Coordinates of C-alpha atoms in Angstrom, one line a residue:
M47 CA 97.9 151.3 155.2
P48 CA 99.1 148.4 157.2
A49 CA 102.5 147.3 156.5
W50 CA 105.7 145.7 158.1
V51 CA 108.6 148.1 157.7
I52 CA 112.3 148.8 158.9
D53 CA 113.6 152.1 159.9
K54 CA 117.2 150.8 159.9
Y55 CA 119.2 147.9 159.1
G56 CA 119.8 145.1 161.7
K57 CA 118.3 141.8 163.3
N58 CA 114.8 140.8 163.7
D59 CA 114.0 143.6 166.2
V60 CA 114.2 146.1 163.4
L61 CA 111.0 144.9 162.1
R62 CA 108.0 147.2 163.0
F63 CA 104.4 146.9 162.2
T64 CA 102.5 150.1 161.4
T65 CA 99.0 150.9 160.2
N66 CA 100.4 154.4 158.8
A67 CA 102.7 153.2 156.0
S68 CA 102.9 155.4 153.0
F69 CA 100.3 154.4 150.5
P70 CA 102.0 153.7 147.2
I71 CA 100.9 155.7 144.0
I72 CA 101.1 155.0 140.4
D73 CA 103.8 157.2 139.1
Y74 CA 103.9 155.9 135.6
P75 CA 101.4 155.0 132.8
N76 CA 102.7 151.4 132.7
E77 CA 102.2 150.6 136.4
V78 CA 99.4 148.8 138.4
M79 CA 98.4 148.8 141.9
V80 CA 97.8 145.4 143.6
K81 CA 96.0 144.5 146.8
V82 CA 98.3 141.9 148.2
H83 CA 96.5 138.7 149.2
A84 CA 99.7 136.8 150.0
A85 CA 103.4 137.0 150.1
S86 CA 106.3 134.9 150.9
L87 CA 109.9 135.1 152.3
N88 CA 113.2 134.6 150.5
P89 CA 116.9 134.5 151.6
I90 CA 117.2 138.1 150.3
D91 CA 114.7 139.4 152.5
I92 CA 117.0 138.3 155.5
T93 CA 120.1 139.7 154.0
M94 CA 118.4 143.0 152.9
R95 CA 117.0 143.4 156.6
N96 CA 120.7 143.1 157.6
G97 CA 121.8 145.8 155.1
Y98 CA 123.5 143.5 152.8
G99 CA 123.7 145.0 149.4
T100 CA 122.6 148.6 150.3
V101 CA 125.1 150.4 148.2
A102 CA 124.1 148.7 144.8
L103 CA 120.3 149.1 145.7
N104 CA 120.5 152.6 146.6
I105 CA 122.3 153.6 143.5
R106 CA 119.4 151.8 141.7
R107 CA 116.8 153.6 143.6
D108 CA 118.5 157.0 143.2
P109 CA 120.7 156.9 140.1
L110 CA 121.7 160.7 140.2
N111 CA 122.5 160.5 144.1
I112 CA 120.3 163.5 144.8
K113 CA 118.4 162.2 147.8
S114 CA 119.6 162.2 151.3
T115 CA 121.3 159.2 153.0
G116 CA 118.8 156.9 154.5
N117 CA 116.0 157.8 152.2
E118 CA 115.0 154.5 151.4
F119 CA 113.4 154.1 155.0
P120 CA 110.9 153.2 156.1
L121 CA 111.6 150.2 153.9
I122 CA 109.1 147.6 153.2
L123 CA 110.6 144.1 152.4
G124 CA 109.0 141.3 150.6
R125 CA 109.6 140.3 146.9
D126 CA 106.7 137.7 146.2
V127 CA 103.1 138.8 145.7
S128 CA 100.0 137.2 144.9
G129 CA 96.9 139.6 144.7
V130 CA 94.3 141.5 142.8
I131 CA 94.7 144.4 140.5
M132 CA 92.9 147.7 142.2
E133 CA 94.1 150.3 139.6
C134 CA 95.8 150.6 136.2
G135 CA 98.1 153.1 134.6
L136 CA 96.9 154.9 131.4
D137 CA 99.0 152.7 129.1
I138 CA 97.7 149.3 130.7
S139 CA 95.6 147.4 128.2
Y140 CA 96.4 143.8 128.9
Y141 CA 95.2 143.8 132.6
K142 CA 92.2 145.4 134.3
P143 CA 91.1 146.2 137.8
G144 CA 89.9 142.9 139.5
D145 CA 92.4 140.4 137.6
E146 CA 94.1 138.1 140.0
V147 CA 98.0 138.3 139.2
W148 CA 101.2 137.3 140.7
A149 CA 104.7 138.9 140.5
A150 CA 108.2 139.2 141.8
V151 CA 109.2 142.7 142.9
P152 CA 112.8 143.8 142.2
P153 CA 114.7 144.4 145.2
W154 CA 115.3 148.2 144.7
K155 CA 111.4 148.8 145.0
Q156 CA 109.2 148.8 147.9
G157 CA 108.1 145.3 148.7
T158 CA 104.8 143.2 149.4
F159 CA 104.7 142.9 153.2
A160 CA 101.9 145.7 153.1
E161 CA 98.3 145.9 151.9
F162 CA 99.2 147.5 148.5
V163 CA 102.0 147.3 146.1
V164 CA 102.7 149.1 142.9
L165 CA 104.4 147.3 140.1
S166 CA 105.3 147.8 136.4
A167 CA 103.3 145.7 134.0
N168 CA 106.1 143.9 132.7
E169 CA 106.7 142.4 136.1
I170 CA 103.4 140.7 136.5
S171 CA 101.4 137.9 135.2
H172 CA 97.9 136.5 135.6
K173 CA 98.0 134.2 138.5
P174 CA 97.5 130.3 138.0
K175 CA 93.8 129.5 138.1
T176 CA 94.5 126.3 140.0
L177 CA 96.2 127.9 142.7
T178 CA 95.1 129.9 145.8
H179 CA 96.8 133.3 146.2
T180 CA 98.6 131.6 149.3
Q181 CA 99.9 129.0 147.1
A182 CA 100.9 131.2 144.4
A183 CA 102.7 133.5 146.4
A184 CA 105.3 130.7 146.8
L185 CA 106.6 130.7 143.3
P186 CA 107.2 134.3 141.4
Y187 CA 110.6 135.2 143.0
V188 CA 112.1 131.5 142.5
A189 CA 110.4 131.0 139.3
A190 CA 111.8 134.3 137.9
T191 CA 115.1 133.4 139.1
V192 CA 115.2 130.1 137.6
W193 CA 114.1 131.3 134.3
S194 CA 117.0 134.1 134.4
V195 CA 119.6 131.3 135.3
L196 CA 118.7 128.2 133.3
V197 CA 117.1 130.0 130.4
N198 CA 118.8 133.4 129.8
T199 CA 122.3 132.3 131.4
A200 CA 122.5 128.6 130.6
G201 CA 120.7 128.7 127.5
L202 CA 118.3 125.8 128.2
S203 CA 115.0 125.8 126.5
K204 CA 112.0 123.4 125.8
E205 CA 113.4 122.2 122.8
N206 CA 117.0 121.3 123.8
C207 CA 116.5 120.2 127.3
P208 CA 115.5 116.4 126.3
E209 CA 119.1 116.1 125.3
K210 CA 120.6 117.4 128.6
R211 CA 121.7 116.4 131.9
I212 CA 121.4 118.9 134.6
L213 CA 123.1 118.9 138.2
I214 CA 121.2 121.2 140.9
I215 CA 123.5 121.4 143.9
G216 CA 121.5 122.4 147.1
A217 CA 118.2 121.7 145.5
S218 CA 115.9 121.4 148.4
G219 CA 115.1 125.3 148.7
G220 CA 112.6 127.3 146.6
V221 CA 114.9 127.8 143.6
G222 CA 116.2 124.2 143.6
T223 CA 112.6 122.8 143.9
C224 CA 111.4 125.0 141.0
A225 CA 114.3 124.2 138.8
I226 CA 113.8 120.6 139.3
Q227 CA 110.2 120.8 138.1
L228 CA 111.0 123.0 135.1
M229 CA 113.6 120.8 133.8
K230 CA 111.6 117.8 134.1
A231 CA 108.5 119.5 132.5
W232 CA 111.0 120.1 129.4
G233 CA 112.4 116.6 129.7
A234 CA 115.7 116.8 130.9
N235 CA 117.6 114.2 133.1
V236 CA 117.9 115.9 136.6
T237 CA 120.3 114.9 139.3
A238 CA 119.9 116.8 142.8
T239 CA 121.7 117.0 145.9
C240 CA 120.4 117.7 149.4
S241 CA 120.3 116.5 152.9
K242 CA 118.8 113.1 153.8
N243 CA 115.5 114.7 155.1
A244 CA 114.8 116.2 151.8
V245 CA 115.5 113.2 149.6
N246 CA 112.0 112.2 149.3
L247 CA 110.6 115.6 148.5
L248 CA 112.9 115.9 145.7
K249 CA 112.1 112.5 144.3
T250 CA 108.4 113.4 144.3
L251 CA 109.1 116.6 142.3
G252 CA 110.5 114.1 139.5
A253 CA 114.3 114.3 140.0
D254 CA 115.8 111.3 138.3
H255 CA 118.6 110.8 140.9
V256 CA 118.9 112.4 144.4
L257 CA 122.0 112.3 146.5
D258 CA 122.5 113.0 150.1
Y259 CA 125.5 115.2 150.3
K260 CA 126.3 113.9 153.7
E261 CA 126.4 110.3 152.5
G262 CA 130.0 109.5 151.7
C263 CA 132.0 111.8 149.7
I264 CA 129.7 113.7 147.5
K265 CA 132.5 115.0 145.2
T266 CA 133.6 111.5 144.4
T267 CA 130.1 110.3 143.8
L268 CA 129.3 113.0 141.4
K269 CA 132.6 112.7 139.6
S270 CA 131.8 108.9 139.1
L271 CA 128.6 109.6 137.3
K272 CA 128.1 110.5 133.6
Q273 CA 129.2 114.2 133.0
F274 CA 126.7 117.1 133.0
D275 CA 125.7 119.7 130.5
V276 CA 124.5 122.3 133.2
I277 CA 125.2 122.6 136.8
L278 CA 123.0 124.9 139.1
D279 CA 124.9 125.7 142.3
C280 CA 122.6 127.2 144.9
V281 CA 125.3 126.5 147.7
G282 CA 128.5 128.1 146.3
G283 CA 131.7 128.1 148.6
E284 CA 133.7 124.9 148.5
T285 CA 131.5 123.2 145.8
E286 CA 132.9 125.8 143.1
K287 CA 136.4 124.5 143.6
W288 CA 135.4 120.9 142.2
A289 CA 131.8 121.2 140.6
L290 CA 133.1 122.2 137.2
D291 CA 135.1 118.9 137.1
C292 CA 131.8 117.1 136.7
L293 CA 130.9 119.0 133.5
K294 CA 131.4 117.7 129.7
P295 CA 134.6 119.5 128.6
W296 CA 134.4 121.2 125.0
S297 CA 130.7 120.7 124.6
G298 CA 129.3 124.2 125.6
A299 CA 128.6 122.9 129.2
K300 CA 127.9 125.5 131.8
Y301 CA 128.1 126.0 135.5
V302 CA 126.0 128.8 136.9
T303 CA 126.2 129.7 140.7
L304 CA 123.7 132.0 142.7
V305 CA 126.3 132.8 145.2
T306 CA 128.4 135.8 143.9
P307 CA 130.5 138.5 145.5
F308 CA 129.0 141.3 143.7
L309 CA 126.9 142.9 146.3
L310 CA 129.6 142.2 148.9
N311 CA 132.3 143.8 146.9
T312 CA 130.1 147.1 146.5
D313 CA 129.2 147.2 149.9
R314 CA 133.0 146.8 150.8
L315 CA 134.6 148.9 148.2
G316 CA 131.9 151.5 146.9
I317 CA 130.3 151.2 143.5
A318 CA 133.2 151.9 141.3
D319 CA 135.8 149.9 143.0
G320 CA 133.3 147.1 143.8
M321 CA 132.3 146.7 140.1
L322 CA 135.8 146.5 139.1
Q323 CA 136.8 144.0 141.6
T324 CA 133.7 141.9 140.5
G325 CA 134.7 142.3 136.9
V326 CA 138.2 141.2 137.3
T327 CA 136.9 138.2 139.6
I328 CA 134.2 137.0 136.9
G329 CA 136.7 137.5 134.3
T330 CA 139.4 135.5 135.8
K331 CA 137.4 132.7 136.8
A332 CA 135.6 132.5 133.2
L333 CA 138.8 132.6 131.5
K334 CA 140.3 129.7 133.7
H335 CA 137.4 127.4 133.2
L336 CA 137.1 128.4 129.4
C337 CA 140.6 127.1 129.0
R338 CA 139.4 123.8 130.4
G339 CA 136.5 123.7 127.9
V340 CA 133.5 124.8 130.3
H341 CA 131.9 127.9 130.7
Y342 CA 131.7 129.6 134.4
R343 CA 128.8 131.9 134.8
W344 CA 127.0 133.7 137.6
G345 CA 123.3 133.9 137.9
F346 CA 120.8 136.6 139.4
F347 CA 117.3 137.3 139.8
A348 CA 115.6 139.4 137.1
P349 CA 111.9 140.5 137.2
N350 CA 110.0 138.7 134.3
G351 CA 106.4 138.8 133.7
P352 CA 106.5 136.9 130.3
A353 CA 108.5 134.0 132.2
L354 CA 105.8 134.0 135.0
D355 CA 103.1 133.5 132.1
E356 CA 105.1 130.3 131.1
F357 CA 105.2 128.9 134.7
S358 CA 101.3 129.8 135.0
E359 CA 100.6 127.4 132.0
L360 CA 102.9 124.7 133.6
V361 CA 101.2 125.1 136.9
D362 CA 97.7 124.7 135.4
V363 CA 98.5 121.6 133.5
G364 CA 99.9 120.1 136.6
K365 CA 103.6 120.1 135.7
V366 CA 104.9 122.6 138.3
R367 CA 103.6 122.9 142.0
P368 CA 104.4 125.4 144.7
V369 CA 106.3 123.8 147.5
I370 CA 105.3 125.2 150.8
E371 CA 107.0 124.4 154.0
Q372 CA 104.9 126.8 156.4
V373 CA 102.3 129.6 156.2
F374 CA 102.4 132.3 158.9
Q375 CA 99.6 135.0 159.3
F376 CA 100.6 138.6 158.6
S377 CA 100.9 139.3 162.5
E378 CA 103.7 136.5 162.7
L379 CA 106.1 138.0 160.2
P380 CA 108.9 138.2 162.6
Q381 CA 108.6 134.6 163.4
A382 CA 108.8 133.9 159.6
F383 CA 111.9 135.7 159.3
Q384 CA 113.3 133.9 162.3
K385 CA 112.4 130.5 160.6
V386 CA 114.0 131.3 157.4
E387 CA 117.1 132.8 158.8
N388 CA 117.6 129.6 160.6
G389 CA 118.0 128.0 157.3
H390 CA 117.5 124.4 156.0
S391 CA 114.3 125.3 154.2
R392 CA 112.2 122.7 152.4
G393 CA 110.5 124.9 150.0
K394 CA 108.9 128.2 150.6
T395 CA 107.7 130.0 153.6
V396 CA 104.5 132.1 152.8
I397 CA 102.7 135.1 154.5
S398 CA 99.0 135.1 154.4
I399 CA 97.6 138.5 154.4
I400 CA 94.3 138.0 153.3
D401 CA 92.9 134.3 153.6
G402 CA 92.7 132.5 150.2

């Protein structure tokens, strides 16, 4: 089948188009085969192309370590998909061939920059009726990440959000724009930071307050505001040193960062030592901040079909919409990678594989 693959890790020149990629097969009765109509690029695709996280991901691909080194190649990248089910496993009753679905594919599986992809039923959801495949492909990975971070980790819900003040640091990318919309759909008060040229975009998405992080001292500005119940940090780095001071102490307030050293540690130290170092790091930071009355957490993507069901309903009633910066054709995938790698995204970069 047609696909973009990599045969080794590296820069953009490792991307290779082929018409002879291995056709995926259904191995388990709870799997479905999907014909890919559109996909999209996420920063994780860039880091995976570069080889970041390889040690941990290969352990997930081959837990017993019985396969040869480099067995993941040729590797198909791509985490988002919107398409049509072509075939269902024997245990599938909720879906049928011809259903339009969307999904976020876990990074240890073969990806979506191909004609077909095989997914587990618990990873997929019926596509929103109001979106085309090209539009729908912009949402699944960031939506599943937002759900994992804000619902599962931060403990937010439709019921408790109207009482919450939320701060999203670095909100102009895919995760940030999706998080703003979910929080506003649930009635929270949302403050977002971004660069100047994204301010109007975040206001149109419903953010109550949007701050240009380059205007004045953003740290001082945020500390002068009423304190927050939850902070989602999409930037990491220096922000972690001061952002927790903006939380309400001794109220269950949580800081969740998407920038963690877990994969870096396992790449550098191996699985055992890397996980040990990671445990020490998160434990030390969590205890340090707990003593100050706030909770420190790490956030991770997790595939979640039921969460996409929730987002599908919100999309169809007009409370969430995809934010797409640019659409590339399948033949232009290397150019799309270069664009995302350059940074400063304002929403998502989508790959149209079949028009629609």
